[in-house]
Amino acid sequence: MPFLISPVLAAGALAGSPQPTLPADDGLVLRPWREGDAPAVYEVFQDPLMHQWHARSADSVAEVGDWIRTWHQAWEGEREAHWAVADAASGALLGRVALRELRLDDGTAEVAYWTVPEARGRGVAARATTALTHWAFDETGFHRLELLHAVRNEASCRVAARTGFGLEGTKRSAIMQPDGWHDMHLHARVRGD
């Protein structure tokens, strides 16, 4: 049965070329993950704040190396797109930004991010999210990006607001975390916002 509409993004829209490195404001760069990033990511996931908002933990540097390989495969399979957020001058890892839940036919994805403890409160997540949003809408052709965070995660709510992701509602009891079910704020931007 044929579809009555064309896909927003054709297969190969991402995997048809290497994952790009994206410049961001104030000396940040979004770059593909490297195998050598595994020790730094492992250290981030030892931070108790990460455990508050993420259901995943890291037991070893080798395990994180597997994550990085999976992130590369996700780009090739056009399922997800993950970038390391780094200081452009020093190369120091400052965080992660990603597009998850990719639906190329619909032109939609979910934005996700985290920052290393030393980068928190410096606008790193907002600058990285702005750069990723620009690339997704203006260079790649996505139509809608969503951003979900736990209602109690006020820092993520501020990032969403600073980057133009309007609050659309609350998904009740939507995500299981180690401390129980969390209500989630749903924010979104549509191309042209």
Short mmCIF file of C-alpha atoms in Angstrom, two decimals:
data_model
loop_
_atom_site.label_atom_id
_atom_site.label_comp_id
_atom_site.label_asym_id
_atom_site.label_seq_id
_atom_site.Cartn_x
_atom_site.Cartn_y
_atom_site.Cartn_z
CA MET A 1 0.00 0.00 0.00
CA PRO A 2 1.63 3.28 -1.07
CA PHE A 3 1.95 6.26 1.25
CA LEU A 4 0.13 9.45 0.29
CA ILE A 5 2.99 11.64 1.54
CA SER A 6 6.71 11.67 0.93
CA PRO A 7 9.17 11.19 3.80
CA VAL A 8 10.45 14.42 5.35
CA LEU A 9 13.99 13.01 5.27
CA ALA A 10 15.00 10.23 2.93
CA ALA A 11 17.00 7.21 4.04
CA GLY A 12 20.67 8.15 3.86
CA ALA A 13 20.06 11.74 5.01
CA LEU A 14 22.50 11.09 7.87
CA ALA A 15 24.48 7.96 7.05
CA GLY A 16 25.06 9.09 3.47
CA SER A 17 27.97 11.16 4.76
CA PRO A 18 30.36 11.09 7.72
CA GLN A 19 29.05 12.53 10.98
CA PRO A 20 29.96 16.23 10.92
CA THR A 21 31.81 18.30 13.46
CA LEU A 22 29.63 21.29 14.40
CA PRO A 23 30.88 24.63 15.73
CA ALA A 24 29.05 26.15 18.70
CA ASP A 25 29.28 29.58 20.31
CA ASP A 26 31.99 30.68 22.72
CA GLY A 27 34.66 28.14 21.87
CA LEU A 28 32.67 24.91 21.87
CA VAL A 29 32.67 22.20 19.26
CA LEU A 30 30.36 19.21 18.77
CA ARG A 31 32.44 16.36 17.38
CA PRO A 32 31.96 12.64 16.81
CA TRP A 33 32.94 10.49 19.78
CA ARG A 34 36.44 9.00 19.91
CA GLU A 35 37.55 5.78 21.55
CA GLY A 36 39.87 7.87 23.72
CA ASP A 37 36.84 9.64 25.28
CA ALA A 38 35.85 6.51 27.22
CA PRO A 39 37.81 7.29 30.43
CA ALA A 40 36.32 10.81 30.67
CA VAL A 41 32.76 9.53 30.09
CA TYR A 42 33.31 6.82 32.70
CA GLU A 43 34.32 9.51 35.22
CA VAL A 44 31.21 11.57 34.45
CA PHE A 45 29.01 8.57 35.15
CA GLN A 46 30.54 8.22 38.61
CA ASP A 47 28.95 11.56 39.54
CA PRO A 48 25.88 11.12 41.82
CA LEU A 49 23.99 13.85 39.93
CA MET A 50 24.15 11.75 36.77
CA HIS A 51 22.51 8.89 38.69
CA GLN A 52 19.69 11.22 39.74
CA TRP A 53 18.60 11.95 36.15
CA HIS A 54 19.92 8.96 34.17
CA ALA A 55 18.88 5.33 34.55
CA ARG A 56 22.23 4.10 33.29
CA SER A 57 25.51 3.68 35.14
CA ALA A 58 29.00 2.83 33.92
CA ASP A 59 30.89 -0.01 35.57
CA SER A 60 34.09 0.26 33.55
CA VAL A 61 35.97 2.20 30.90
CA ALA A 62 35.59 -0.85 28.62
CA GLU A 63 31.81 -0.66 28.98
CA VAL A 64 31.84 3.02 27.97
CA GLY A 65 34.00 2.07 24.98
CA ASP A 66 31.16 -0.23 23.94
CA TRP A 67 28.72 2.70 24.28
CA ILE A 68 30.89 4.80 21.96
CA ARG A 69 30.99 2.02 19.37
CA THR A 70 27.20 1.72 19.67
CA TRP A 71 26.85 5.48 19.15
CA HIS A 72 28.86 5.21 15.92
CA GLN A 73 26.68 2.31 14.76
CA ALA A 74 23.55 4.32 15.59
CA TRP A 75 24.70 7.06 13.17
CA GLU A 76 25.36 4.48 10.46
CA GLY A 77 21.92 2.93 11.07
CA GLU A 78 20.24 6.37 11.27
CA ARG A 79 18.71 5.51 14.65
CA GLU A 80 20.47 8.12 16.79
CA ALA A 81 23.17 10.79 16.49
CA HIS A 82 25.54 11.45 19.43
CA TRP A 83 28.20 14.15 19.72
CA ALA A 84 30.88 14.90 22.27
CA VAL A 85 30.76 18.54 23.38
CA ALA A 86 34.32 19.74 23.75
CA ASP A 87 36.32 22.88 24.33
CA ALA A 88 37.51 23.84 20.84
CA ALA A 89 40.92 25.01 22.06
CA SER A 90 41.89 22.34 24.57
CA GLY A 91 39.76 19.42 23.36
CA ALA A 92 38.55 18.82 26.93
CA LEU A 93 35.28 16.92 27.12
CA LEU A 94 32.49 19.12 28.49
CA GLY A 95 29.41 17.03 27.75
CA ARG A 96 27.23 15.19 25.30
CA VAL A 97 24.40 16.22 23.01
CA ALA A 98 22.34 13.82 20.94
CA LEU A 99 19.35 13.25 18.73
CA ARG A 100 17.51 10.14 19.86
CA GLU A 101 14.33 8.44 18.66
CA LEU A 102 15.06 9.45 15.05
CA ARG A 103 12.09 9.12 12.71
CA LEU A 104 13.37 10.27 9.34
CA ASP A 105 10.03 9.70 7.59
CA ASP A 106 8.38 12.14 10.00
CA GLY A 107 11.41 14.42 10.34
CA THR A 108 11.37 14.15 14.14
CA ALA A 109 13.88 13.43 16.88
CA GLU A 110 14.42 13.91 20.63
CA VAL A 111 17.24 16.12 21.92
CA ALA A 112 19.24 14.85 24.90
CA TYR A 113 22.28 16.23 26.71
CA TRP A 114 24.46 16.10 29.78
CA THR A 115 27.49 18.01 30.98
CA VAL A 116 30.53 17.14 33.05
CA PRO A 117 30.39 18.51 36.63
CA GLU A 118 33.00 21.22 35.92
CA ALA A 119 30.96 22.58 32.98
CA ARG A 120 27.62 22.91 34.77
CA GLY A 121 26.20 26.40 35.14
CA ARG A 122 28.34 27.76 32.28
CA GLY A 123 25.77 27.52 29.49
CA VAL A 124 27.48 24.55 27.83
CA ALA A 125 24.29 22.49 27.42
CA ALA A 126 22.40 25.48 26.01
CA ARG A 127 25.12 26.38 23.50
CA ALA A 128 25.47 22.75 22.38
CA THR A 129 21.70 22.34 22.06
CA THR A 130 21.48 25.56 20.02
CA ALA A 131 24.19 24.35 17.62
CA LEU A 132 22.58 20.92 17.27
CA THR A 133 19.14 22.46 16.69
CA HIS A 134 20.52 24.74 13.98
CA TRP A 135 22.14 21.78 12.23
CA ALA A 136 19.02 19.59 12.54
CA PHE A 137 16.62 22.20 11.17
CA ASP A 138 18.65 24.37 8.82
CA GLU A 139 21.22 21.98 7.42
CA THR A 140 19.51 18.59 7.62
CA GLY A 141 15.80 19.35 7.27
CA PHE A 142 14.20 17.94 10.42
CA HIS A 143 10.70 19.27 11.06
CA ARG A 144 10.20 18.81 14.83
CA LEU A 145 12.55 18.29 17.77
CA GLU A 146 11.35 17.27 21.21
CA LEU A 147 13.16 17.59 24.53
CA LEU A 148 12.11 15.60 27.61
CA HIS A 149 13.36 16.05 31.17
CA ALA A 150 12.20 15.09 34.64
CA VAL A 151 9.89 17.75 36.04
CA ARG A 152 12.18 18.08 39.08
CA ASN A 153 15.24 18.68 36.88
CA GLU A 154 15.07 22.47 36.93
CA ALA A 155 18.46 22.90 35.24
CA SER A 156 17.26 20.99 32.18
CA CYS A 157 14.07 23.04 32.14
CA ARG A 158 16.18 26.22 32.02
CA VAL A 159 18.22 24.80 29.09
CA ALA A 160 15.00 24.01 27.20
CA ALA A 161 13.64 27.53 27.77
CA ARG A 162 16.94 29.23 26.83
CA THR A 163 17.10 27.31 23.57
CA GLY A 164 13.53 28.05 22.45
CA PHE A 165 11.94 24.70 23.25
CA GLY A 166 8.43 25.64 24.39
CA LEU A 167 6.78 23.64 27.14
CA GLU A 168 3.95 21.57 25.64
CA GLY A 169 2.90 19.58 28.66
CA THR A 170 3.67 16.97 31.28
CA LYS A 171 3.90 13.25 30.62
CA ARG A 172 2.77 11.74 33.90
CA SER A 173 4.74 8.84 35.37
CA ALA A 174 6.60 8.48 32.08
CA ILE A 175 10.15 7.40 32.96
CA MET A 176 11.38 4.93 35.56
CA GLN A 177 14.48 6.05 37.47
CA PRO A 178 16.23 4.31 40.37
CA ASP A 179 14.09 6.32 42.82
CA GLY A 180 10.78 5.54 41.09
CA TRP A 181 8.57 6.90 38.33
CA HIS A 182 9.18 10.48 37.15
CA ASP A 183 6.80 12.91 35.51
CA MET A 184 8.46 14.42 32.45
CA HIS A 185 8.14 17.86 30.88
CA LEU A 186 7.74 17.73 27.11
CA HIS A 187 9.27 20.70 25.29
CA ALA A 188 9.44 21.06 21.50
CA ARG A 189 10.54 23.22 18.62
CA VAL A 190 9.27 23.09 15.06
CA ARG A 191 11.28 24.33 12.11
CA GLY A 192 10.51 28.00 11.69
CA ASP A 193 9.95 28.69 15.42
#
